[in-house]
Short mmCIF file of C-alpha atoms in Angstrom, two decimals:
data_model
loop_
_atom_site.label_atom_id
_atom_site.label_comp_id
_atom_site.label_asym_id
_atom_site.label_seq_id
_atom_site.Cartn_x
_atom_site.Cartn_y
_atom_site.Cartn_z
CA UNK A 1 0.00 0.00 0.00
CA UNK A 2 1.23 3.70 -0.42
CA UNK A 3 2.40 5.48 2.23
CA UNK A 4 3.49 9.46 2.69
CA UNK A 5 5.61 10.86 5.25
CA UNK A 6 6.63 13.94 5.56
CA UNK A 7 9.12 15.87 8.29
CA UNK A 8 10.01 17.45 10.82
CA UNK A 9 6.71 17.43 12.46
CA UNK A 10 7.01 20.73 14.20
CA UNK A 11 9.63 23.24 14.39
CA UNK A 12 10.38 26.90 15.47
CA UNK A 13 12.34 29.19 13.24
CA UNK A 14 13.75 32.64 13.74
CA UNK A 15 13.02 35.24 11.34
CA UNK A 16 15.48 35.63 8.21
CA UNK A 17 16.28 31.61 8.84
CA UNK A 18 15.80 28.77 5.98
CA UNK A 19 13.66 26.24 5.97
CA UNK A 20 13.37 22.73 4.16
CA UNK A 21 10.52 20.47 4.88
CA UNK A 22 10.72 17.02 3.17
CA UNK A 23 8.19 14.56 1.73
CA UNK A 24 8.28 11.55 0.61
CA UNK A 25 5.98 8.60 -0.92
CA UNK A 26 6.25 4.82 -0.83
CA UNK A 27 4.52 2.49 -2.83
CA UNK A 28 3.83 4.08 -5.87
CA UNK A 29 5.54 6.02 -8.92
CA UNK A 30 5.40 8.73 -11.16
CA UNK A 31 2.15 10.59 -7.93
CA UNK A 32 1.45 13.89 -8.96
CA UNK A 33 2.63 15.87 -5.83
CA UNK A 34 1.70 18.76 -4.07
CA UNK A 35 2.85 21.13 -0.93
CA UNK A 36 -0.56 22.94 0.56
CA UNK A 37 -0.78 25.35 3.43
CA UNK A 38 -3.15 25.92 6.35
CA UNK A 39 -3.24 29.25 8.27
CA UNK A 40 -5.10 30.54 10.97
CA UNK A 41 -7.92 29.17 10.62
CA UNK A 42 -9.80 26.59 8.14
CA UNK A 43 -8.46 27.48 4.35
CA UNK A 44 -6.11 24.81 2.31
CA UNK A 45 -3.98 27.02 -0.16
CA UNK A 46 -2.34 24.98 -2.55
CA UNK A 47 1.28 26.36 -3.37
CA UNK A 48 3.04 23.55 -5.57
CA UNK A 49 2.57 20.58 -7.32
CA UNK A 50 4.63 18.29 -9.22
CA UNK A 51 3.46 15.77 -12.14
CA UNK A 52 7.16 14.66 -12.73
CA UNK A 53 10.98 14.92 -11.75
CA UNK A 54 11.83 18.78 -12.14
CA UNK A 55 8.52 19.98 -12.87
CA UNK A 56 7.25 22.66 -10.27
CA UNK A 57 4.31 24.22 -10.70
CA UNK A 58 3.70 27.41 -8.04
CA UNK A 59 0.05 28.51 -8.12
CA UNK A 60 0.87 31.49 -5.28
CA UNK A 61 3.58 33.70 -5.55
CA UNK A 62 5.41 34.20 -2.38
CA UNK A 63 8.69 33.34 -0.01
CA UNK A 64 8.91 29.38 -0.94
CA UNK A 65 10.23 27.45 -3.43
CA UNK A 66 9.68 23.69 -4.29
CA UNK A 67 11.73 20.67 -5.84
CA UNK A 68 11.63 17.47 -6.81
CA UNK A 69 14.91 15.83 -6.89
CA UNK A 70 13.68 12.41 -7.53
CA UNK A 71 10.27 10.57 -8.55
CA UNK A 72 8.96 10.26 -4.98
CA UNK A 73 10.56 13.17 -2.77
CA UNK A 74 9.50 16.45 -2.98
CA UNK A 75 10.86 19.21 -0.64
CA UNK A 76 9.47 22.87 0.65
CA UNK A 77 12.10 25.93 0.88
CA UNK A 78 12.79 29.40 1.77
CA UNK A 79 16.20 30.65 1.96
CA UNK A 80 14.75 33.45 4.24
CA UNK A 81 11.71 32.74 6.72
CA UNK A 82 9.07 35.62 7.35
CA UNK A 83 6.60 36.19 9.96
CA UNK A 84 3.82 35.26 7.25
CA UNK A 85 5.10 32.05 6.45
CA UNK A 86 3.79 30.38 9.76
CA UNK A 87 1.50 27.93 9.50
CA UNK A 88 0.24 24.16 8.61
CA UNK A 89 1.91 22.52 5.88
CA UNK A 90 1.05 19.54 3.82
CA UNK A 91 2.14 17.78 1.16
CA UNK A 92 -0.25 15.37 -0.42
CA UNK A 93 -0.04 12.86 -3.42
CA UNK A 94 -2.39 11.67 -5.97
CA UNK A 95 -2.22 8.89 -8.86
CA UNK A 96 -2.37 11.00 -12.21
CA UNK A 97 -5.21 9.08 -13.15
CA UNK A 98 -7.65 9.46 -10.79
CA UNK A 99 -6.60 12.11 -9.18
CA UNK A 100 -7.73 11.37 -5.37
CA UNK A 101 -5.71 13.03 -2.79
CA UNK A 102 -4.17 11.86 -0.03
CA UNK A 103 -2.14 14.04 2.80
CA UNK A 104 1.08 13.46 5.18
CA UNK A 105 1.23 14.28 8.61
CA UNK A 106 1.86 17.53 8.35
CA UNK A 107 4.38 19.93 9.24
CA UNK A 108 3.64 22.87 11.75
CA UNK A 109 6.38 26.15 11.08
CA UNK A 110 5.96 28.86 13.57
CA UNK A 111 8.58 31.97 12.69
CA UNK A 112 9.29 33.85 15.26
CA UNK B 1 -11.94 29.55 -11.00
CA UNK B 2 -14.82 26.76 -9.51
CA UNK B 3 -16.26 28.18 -6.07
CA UNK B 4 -17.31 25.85 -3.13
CA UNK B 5 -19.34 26.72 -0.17
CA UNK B 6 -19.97 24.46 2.86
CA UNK B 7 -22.51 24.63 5.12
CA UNK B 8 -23.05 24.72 7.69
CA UNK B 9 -19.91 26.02 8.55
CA UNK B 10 -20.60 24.98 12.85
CA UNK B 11 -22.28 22.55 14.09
CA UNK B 12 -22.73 21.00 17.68
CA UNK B 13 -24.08 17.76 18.33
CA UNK B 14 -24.75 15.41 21.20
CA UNK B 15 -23.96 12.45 20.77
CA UNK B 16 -26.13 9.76 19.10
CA UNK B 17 -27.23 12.34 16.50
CA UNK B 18 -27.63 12.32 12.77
CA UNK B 19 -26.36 15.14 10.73
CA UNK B 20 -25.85 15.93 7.10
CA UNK B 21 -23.23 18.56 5.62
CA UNK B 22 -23.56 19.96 2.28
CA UNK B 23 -20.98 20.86 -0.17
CA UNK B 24 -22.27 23.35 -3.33
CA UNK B 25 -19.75 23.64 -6.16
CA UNK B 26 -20.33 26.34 -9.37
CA UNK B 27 -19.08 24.03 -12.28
CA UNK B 28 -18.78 20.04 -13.83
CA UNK B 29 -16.51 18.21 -11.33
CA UNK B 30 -14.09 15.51 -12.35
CA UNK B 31 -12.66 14.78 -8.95
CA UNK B 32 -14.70 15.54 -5.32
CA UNK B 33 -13.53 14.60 -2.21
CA UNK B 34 -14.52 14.98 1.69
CA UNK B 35 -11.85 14.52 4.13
CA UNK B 36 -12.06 14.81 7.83
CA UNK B 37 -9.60 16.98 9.67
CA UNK B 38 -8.73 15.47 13.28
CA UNK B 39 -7.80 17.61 16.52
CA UNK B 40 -4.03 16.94 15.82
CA UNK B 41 -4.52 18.41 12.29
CA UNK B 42 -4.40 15.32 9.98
CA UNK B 43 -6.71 15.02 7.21
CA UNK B 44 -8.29 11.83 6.81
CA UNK B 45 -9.74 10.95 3.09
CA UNK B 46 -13.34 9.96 3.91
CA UNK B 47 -14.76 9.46 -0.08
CA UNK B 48 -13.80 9.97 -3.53
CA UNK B 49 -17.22 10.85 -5.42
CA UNK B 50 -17.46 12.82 -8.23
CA UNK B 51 -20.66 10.99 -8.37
CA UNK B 52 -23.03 8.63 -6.96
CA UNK B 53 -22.99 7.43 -3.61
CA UNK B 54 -20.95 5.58 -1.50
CA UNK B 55 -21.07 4.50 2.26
CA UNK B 56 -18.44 3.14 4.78
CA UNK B 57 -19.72 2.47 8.41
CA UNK B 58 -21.56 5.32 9.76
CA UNK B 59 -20.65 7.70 6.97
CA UNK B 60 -21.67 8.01 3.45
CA UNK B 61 -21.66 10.75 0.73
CA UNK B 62 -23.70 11.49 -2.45
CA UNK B 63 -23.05 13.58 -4.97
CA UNK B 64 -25.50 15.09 -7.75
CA UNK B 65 -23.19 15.87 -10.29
CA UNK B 66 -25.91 17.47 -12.44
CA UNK B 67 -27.43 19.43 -9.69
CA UNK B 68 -23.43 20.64 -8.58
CA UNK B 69 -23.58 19.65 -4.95
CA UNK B 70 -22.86 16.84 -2.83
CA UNK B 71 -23.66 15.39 0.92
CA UNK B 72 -21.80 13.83 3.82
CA UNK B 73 -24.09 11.81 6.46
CA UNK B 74 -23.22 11.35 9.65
CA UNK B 75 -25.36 8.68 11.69
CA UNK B 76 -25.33 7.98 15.16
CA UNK B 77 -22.54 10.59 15.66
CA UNK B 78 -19.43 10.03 18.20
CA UNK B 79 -16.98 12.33 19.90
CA UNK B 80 -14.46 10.82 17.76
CA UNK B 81 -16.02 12.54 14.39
CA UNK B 82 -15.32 15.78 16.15
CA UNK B 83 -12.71 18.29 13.95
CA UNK B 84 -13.67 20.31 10.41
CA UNK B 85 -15.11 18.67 7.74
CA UNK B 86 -13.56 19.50 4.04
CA UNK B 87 -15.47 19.13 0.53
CA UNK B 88 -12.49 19.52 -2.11
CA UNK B 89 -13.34 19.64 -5.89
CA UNK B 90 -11.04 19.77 -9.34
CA UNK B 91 -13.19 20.49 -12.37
CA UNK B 92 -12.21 21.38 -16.06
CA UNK B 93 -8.98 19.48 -18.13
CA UNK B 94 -7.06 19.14 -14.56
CA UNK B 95 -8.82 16.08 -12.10
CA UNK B 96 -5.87 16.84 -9.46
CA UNK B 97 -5.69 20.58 -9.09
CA UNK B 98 -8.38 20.80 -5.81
CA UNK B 99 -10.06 23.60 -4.37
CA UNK B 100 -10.97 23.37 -0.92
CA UNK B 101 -14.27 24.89 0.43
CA UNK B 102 -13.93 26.59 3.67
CA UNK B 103 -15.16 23.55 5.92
CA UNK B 104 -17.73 22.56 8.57
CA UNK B 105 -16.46 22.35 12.42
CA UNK B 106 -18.02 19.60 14.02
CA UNK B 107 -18.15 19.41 17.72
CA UNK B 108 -19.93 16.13 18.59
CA UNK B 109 -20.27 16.42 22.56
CA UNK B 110 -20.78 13.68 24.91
#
């Protein structure tokens, strides 16, 4: 069965610091990928997603940056952290042909 | 780009009670989902249904693809269903690009 983990599960970040969050998926190739966030509050904002190796899309412009370095790993950057970028973040996968989503853990980012 | 609403967007129940949540959406779907957010923030898929209807245990969904909205039932509710529900739809060339509607909090009290 596929499984997606994603890390660290909570961490506390300065201002002006960078950041990497990692995901990965087991148990399946070639998901479509994605990294979503979750402020204050309810809302899912979808900020990247991946159909392949080295394809990014970014639907928000903003602080962050995404890669894929291989099929099943996708990783969340900034090189400098802002107040704003607190917050919920998950990174889901889907098969490309159905396109059902599922989600990680989560990762919770508070900037300080 | 497609809108979804939710509604309600609170509800408290005691528990034992039926409910039903309600998910509008403003174009053709090709991919709907509900997932269930628990306290610790994890969201659970609870049905794929771009149509029809499906159940598992106490929950089941329909969606009325035609009519551009779609149901969750909740029977015999728990405290463990407590945490927002999400309806999350794709619609147009793209089945994996979702939108989220703002969810429904559920607080299911003992």
């Amino acid at each position: 069965s596929q499984t997606i983990h994603q890390w660290p599960a909570t961490l506390v970040q300065p201002v002006g610091s960078p950041l990497s969050l990692e995901c990965t998926v087991e148990g399946t190739s070639n998901p479509n990928l994605y990294w979503y966030r979750q402020a204050a509050g309810r809302g899912l904002q979808l900020l990247f997603y991946s159909v392949g190796i080295g394809q990014i899309s970014s639907e928000v412009p903003q602080n962050l940056s995404a890669s894929r370095p291989q099929d099943r790993q996708f990783i969340l950057s900034s090189k400098k952290l802002l107040l704003s970028d607190s917050g919920f973040y998950l990174c889901a996968w889907s098969a490309s042909y159905t396109g059902e989503l599922f989600f990680g853990e989560g990762s919770r980012l508070t900037v300080l | 780009g497609i809108q979804v609403e939710q509604s309600p967007p609170d509800l408290i129940l005691q528990e034992g009670a039926n409910s039903t949540l309600r998910c509008n959406f403003s174009d053709s779907v090709n991919n709907l989902q509900w997932f269930h957010q628990n306290p610790w923030g994890q969201l659970i898929n609870l049905f794929y249904i771009p149509s029809g209807t499906k159940q598992n245990g106490r929950l089941s969904a329909t969606t009325v693809a035609t009519e551009r909205y779609s149901l969750l039932y909740i029977s015999s509710s728990q405290t463990t269903d407590s945490g927002v529900y999400f309806c999350a739809v794709a619609s147009g060339g793209s089945n994996y690009k979702l939108t989220f509607g703002k969810g429904t909090l559920l607080t299911v009290n003992p």
